[in-house]
Tab-separated table of C-alpha atoms in Angstrom:
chain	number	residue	atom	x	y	z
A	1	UNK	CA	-27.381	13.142	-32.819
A	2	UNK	CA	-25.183	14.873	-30.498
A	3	UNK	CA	-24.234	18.785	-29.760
A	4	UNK	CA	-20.967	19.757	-30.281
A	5	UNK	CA	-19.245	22.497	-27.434
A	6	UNK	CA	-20.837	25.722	-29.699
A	7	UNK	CA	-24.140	23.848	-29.254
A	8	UNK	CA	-24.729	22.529	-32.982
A	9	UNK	CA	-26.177	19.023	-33.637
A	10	UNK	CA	-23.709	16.964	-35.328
A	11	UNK	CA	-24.627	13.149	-36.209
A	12	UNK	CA	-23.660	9.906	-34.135
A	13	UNK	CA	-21.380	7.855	-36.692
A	14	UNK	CA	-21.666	4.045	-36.527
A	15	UNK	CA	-18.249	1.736	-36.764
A	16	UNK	CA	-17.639	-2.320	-36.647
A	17	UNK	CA	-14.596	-3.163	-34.592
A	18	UNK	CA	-12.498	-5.690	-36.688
A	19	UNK	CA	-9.381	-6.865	-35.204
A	20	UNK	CA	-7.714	-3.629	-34.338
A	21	UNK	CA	-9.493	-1.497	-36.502
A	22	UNK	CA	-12.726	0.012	-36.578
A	23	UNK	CA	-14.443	-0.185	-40.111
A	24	UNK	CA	-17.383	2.857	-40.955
A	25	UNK	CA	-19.666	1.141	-43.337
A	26	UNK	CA	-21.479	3.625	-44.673
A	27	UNK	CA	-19.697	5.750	-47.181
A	28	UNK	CA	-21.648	9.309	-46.652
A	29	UNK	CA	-20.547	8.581	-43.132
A	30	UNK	CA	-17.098	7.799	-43.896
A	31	UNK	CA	-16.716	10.848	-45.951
A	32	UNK	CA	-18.459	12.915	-43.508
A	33	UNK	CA	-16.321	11.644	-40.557
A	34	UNK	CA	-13.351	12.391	-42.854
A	35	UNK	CA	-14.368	15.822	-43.907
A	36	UNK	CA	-14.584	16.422	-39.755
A	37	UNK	CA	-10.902	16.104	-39.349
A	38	UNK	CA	-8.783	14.060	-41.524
A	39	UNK	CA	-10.203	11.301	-39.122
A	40	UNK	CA	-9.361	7.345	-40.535
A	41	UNK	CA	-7.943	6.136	-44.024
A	42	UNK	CA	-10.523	5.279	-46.724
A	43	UNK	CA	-9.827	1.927	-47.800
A	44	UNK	CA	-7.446	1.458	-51.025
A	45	UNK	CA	-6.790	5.161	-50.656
A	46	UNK	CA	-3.842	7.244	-49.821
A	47	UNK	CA	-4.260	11.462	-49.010
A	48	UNK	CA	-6.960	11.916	-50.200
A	49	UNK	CA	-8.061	15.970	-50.256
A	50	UNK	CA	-11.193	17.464	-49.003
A	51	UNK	CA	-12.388	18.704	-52.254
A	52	UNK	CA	-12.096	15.070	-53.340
A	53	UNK	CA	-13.834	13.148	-50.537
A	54	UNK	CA	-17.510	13.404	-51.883
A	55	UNK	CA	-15.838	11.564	-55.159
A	56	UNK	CA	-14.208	8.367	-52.649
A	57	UNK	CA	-16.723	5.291	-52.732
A	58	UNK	CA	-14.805	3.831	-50.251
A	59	UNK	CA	-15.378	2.629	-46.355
A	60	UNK	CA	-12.595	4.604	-43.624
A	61	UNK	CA	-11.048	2.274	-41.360
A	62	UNK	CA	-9.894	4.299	-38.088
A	63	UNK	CA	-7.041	3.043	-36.137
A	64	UNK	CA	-7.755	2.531	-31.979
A	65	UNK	CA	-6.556	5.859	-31.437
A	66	UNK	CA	-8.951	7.776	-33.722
A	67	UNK	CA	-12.035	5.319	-32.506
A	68	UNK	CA	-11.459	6.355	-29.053
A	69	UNK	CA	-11.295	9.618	-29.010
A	70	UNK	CA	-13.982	9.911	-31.493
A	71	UNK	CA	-15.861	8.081	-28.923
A	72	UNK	CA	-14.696	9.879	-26.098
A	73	UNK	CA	-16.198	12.880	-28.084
A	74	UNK	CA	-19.373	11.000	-28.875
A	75	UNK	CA	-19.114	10.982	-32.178
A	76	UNK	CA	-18.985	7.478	-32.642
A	77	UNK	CA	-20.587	4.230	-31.243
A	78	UNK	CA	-18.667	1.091	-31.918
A	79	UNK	CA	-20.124	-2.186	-32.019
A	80	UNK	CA	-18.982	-5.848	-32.394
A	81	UNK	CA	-21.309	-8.985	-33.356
A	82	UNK	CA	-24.302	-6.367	-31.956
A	83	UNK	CA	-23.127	-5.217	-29.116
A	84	UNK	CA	-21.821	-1.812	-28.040
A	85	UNK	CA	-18.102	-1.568	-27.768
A	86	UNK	CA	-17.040	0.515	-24.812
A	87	UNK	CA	-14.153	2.990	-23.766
A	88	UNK	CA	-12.311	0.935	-21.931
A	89	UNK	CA	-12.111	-1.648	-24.860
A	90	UNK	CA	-10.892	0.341	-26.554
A	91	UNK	CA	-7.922	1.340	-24.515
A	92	UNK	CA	-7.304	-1.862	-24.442
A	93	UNK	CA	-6.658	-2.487	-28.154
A	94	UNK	CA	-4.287	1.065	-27.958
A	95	UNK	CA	-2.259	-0.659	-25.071
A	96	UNK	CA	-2.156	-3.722	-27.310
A	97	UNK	CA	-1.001	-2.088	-30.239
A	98	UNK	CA	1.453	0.876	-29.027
A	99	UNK	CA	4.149	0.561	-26.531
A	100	UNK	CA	3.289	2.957	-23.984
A	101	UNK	CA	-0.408	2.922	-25.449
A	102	UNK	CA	-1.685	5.330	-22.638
A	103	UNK	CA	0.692	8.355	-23.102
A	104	UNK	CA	0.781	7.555	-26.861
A	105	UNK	CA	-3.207	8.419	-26.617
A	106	UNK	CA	-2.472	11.075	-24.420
A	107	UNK	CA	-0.292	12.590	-26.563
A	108	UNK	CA	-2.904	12.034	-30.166
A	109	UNK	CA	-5.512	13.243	-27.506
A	110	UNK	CA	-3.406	16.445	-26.763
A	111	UNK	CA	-2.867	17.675	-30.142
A	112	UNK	CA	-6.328	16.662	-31.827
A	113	UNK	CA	-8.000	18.644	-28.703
A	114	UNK	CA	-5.849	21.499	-30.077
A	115	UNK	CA	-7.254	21.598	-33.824
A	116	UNK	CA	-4.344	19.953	-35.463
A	117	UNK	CA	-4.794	17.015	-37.598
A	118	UNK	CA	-2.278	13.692	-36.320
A	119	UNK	CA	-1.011	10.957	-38.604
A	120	UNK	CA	1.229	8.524	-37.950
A	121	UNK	CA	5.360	9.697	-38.925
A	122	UNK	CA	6.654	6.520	-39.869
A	123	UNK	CA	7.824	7.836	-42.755
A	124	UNK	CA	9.907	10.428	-40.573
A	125	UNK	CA	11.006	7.893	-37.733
A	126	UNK	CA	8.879	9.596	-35.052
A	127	UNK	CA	5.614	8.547	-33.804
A	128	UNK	CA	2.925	11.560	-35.013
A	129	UNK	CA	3.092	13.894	-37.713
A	130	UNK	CA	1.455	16.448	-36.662
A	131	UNK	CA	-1.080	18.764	-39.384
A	132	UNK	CA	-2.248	22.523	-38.896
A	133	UNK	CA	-4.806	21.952	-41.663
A	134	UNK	CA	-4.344	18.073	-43.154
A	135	UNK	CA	-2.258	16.408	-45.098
A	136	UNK	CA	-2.612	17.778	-48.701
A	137	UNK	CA	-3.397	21.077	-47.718
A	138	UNK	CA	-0.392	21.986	-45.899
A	139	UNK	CA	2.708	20.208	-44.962
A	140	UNK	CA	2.699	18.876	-41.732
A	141	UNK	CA	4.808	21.514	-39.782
A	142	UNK	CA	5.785	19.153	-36.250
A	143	UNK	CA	7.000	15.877	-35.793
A	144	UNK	CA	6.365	14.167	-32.467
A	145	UNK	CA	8.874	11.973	-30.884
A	146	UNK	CA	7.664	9.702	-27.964
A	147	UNK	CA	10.688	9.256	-25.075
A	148	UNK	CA	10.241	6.259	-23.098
A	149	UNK	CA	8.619	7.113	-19.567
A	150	UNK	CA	11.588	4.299	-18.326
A	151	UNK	CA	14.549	7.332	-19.303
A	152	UNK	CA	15.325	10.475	-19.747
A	153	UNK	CA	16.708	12.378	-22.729
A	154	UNK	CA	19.753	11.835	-24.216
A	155	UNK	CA	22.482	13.415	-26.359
A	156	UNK	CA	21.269	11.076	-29.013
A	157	UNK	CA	17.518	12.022	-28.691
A	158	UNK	CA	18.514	15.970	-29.224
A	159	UNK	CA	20.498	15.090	-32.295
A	160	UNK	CA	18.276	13.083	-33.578
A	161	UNK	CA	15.733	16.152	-33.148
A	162	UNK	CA	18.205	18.959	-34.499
A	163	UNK	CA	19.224	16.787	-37.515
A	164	UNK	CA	15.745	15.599	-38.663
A	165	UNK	CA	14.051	18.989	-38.423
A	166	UNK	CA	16.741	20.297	-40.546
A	167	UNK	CA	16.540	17.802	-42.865
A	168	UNK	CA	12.581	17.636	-43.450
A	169	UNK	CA	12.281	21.668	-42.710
A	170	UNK	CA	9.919	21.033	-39.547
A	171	UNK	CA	9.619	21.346	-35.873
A	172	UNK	CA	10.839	17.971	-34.237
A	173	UNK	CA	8.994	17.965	-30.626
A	174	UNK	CA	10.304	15.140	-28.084
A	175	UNK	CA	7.714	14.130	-25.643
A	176	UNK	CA	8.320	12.864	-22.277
A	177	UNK	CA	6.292	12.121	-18.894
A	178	UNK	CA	7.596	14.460	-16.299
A	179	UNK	CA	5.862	14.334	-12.790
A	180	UNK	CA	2.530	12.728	-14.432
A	181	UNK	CA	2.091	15.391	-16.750
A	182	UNK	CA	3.195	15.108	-20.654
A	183	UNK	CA	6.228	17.681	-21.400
A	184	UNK	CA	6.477	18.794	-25.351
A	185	UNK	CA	10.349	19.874	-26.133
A	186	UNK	CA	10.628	21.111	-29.696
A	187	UNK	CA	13.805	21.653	-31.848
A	188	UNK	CA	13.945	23.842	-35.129
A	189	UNK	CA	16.810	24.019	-37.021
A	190	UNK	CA	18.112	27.604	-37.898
A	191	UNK	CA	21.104	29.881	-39.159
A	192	UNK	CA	21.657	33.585	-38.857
């Protein structure tokens, strides 16, 4: 058990680190981890509501991202063949799988530390989309581009921002490394 910032005891989830993805076993914990923030996918299952969670008999598997910073939180404890996996492991297997893996945590970490709920925006062409509440409950109102720390922002990048918010009816926010600290530009299309 740990104690959450308001001082409330919250439970210390247990995952299994296979290949790049970090597997709760337990069910009740899955759903309960779940239930805490949108956190992981259950297995088989696609948006999946909070109302129907306690119905899912199915395992979450968390990507990198998530495990960390549930970790980070203390939520979680990891383990592989027995053994405790650790932070920095972790990071690891984010720089593996994401180009850019430290800002691309930095940025998940920046937004989850803020209440909103992050998925991955394929499905829009940018990196996050970003939740208020979670995905079935609301739409997700942001989409987060990720600029590569090597450039700066072009004509294209804006477009691409003014064109795709219009189109999807959200906020598209470009992210970019300025003088080591993470700069959020967003773009909403309009008419008067």
């Amino acid at each position: 058990m740990v104690q959450d910032a308001k001082g409330r005891t919250i439970a210390k989830y247990k995952g299994v680190l296979k290949g790049d993805k970090v597997i709760v076993p337990s069910i009740d914990e899955s759903r309960a981890l779940y239930k805490l923030g949108f956190f992981g996918k259950f297995l088989g299952k696609d948006k999946i509501k909070i109302e129907e969670v306690d119905s899912v008999n199915s395992q979450i598997h968390l990507s990198p991202l998530e495990a960390l910073y549930l970790v980070e939180l203390g939520l979680l404890e990891v383990v592989d063949d027995d053994s405790v996996v650790d932070k920095d492991t972790l990071r690891e297997l984010v720089e593996k799988r994401y180009e850019h893996g430290e800002l691309v945590y930095e940025l998940y970490r920046y937004f989850r530390d803020r209440g909103y709920v992050v998925r991955s925006g394929l499905k829009f062409g940018s990196l996050y989309a970003v939740y208020e509440k979670g995905p079935g409950i609301d739409h997700a109102p942001m989409l987060v581009h990720l600029i590569d720390p090597g450039r700066n922002i072009t004509a294209l990048d804006v477009t691409r921002a003014a064109r795709l918010s219009h189109t999807v009816r959200k906020t598209f926010v470009l992210a970019v490394r300025h003088m080591n600290s993470l700069k959020l530009i967003g773009f909403e299309w309009w008419t008067p």
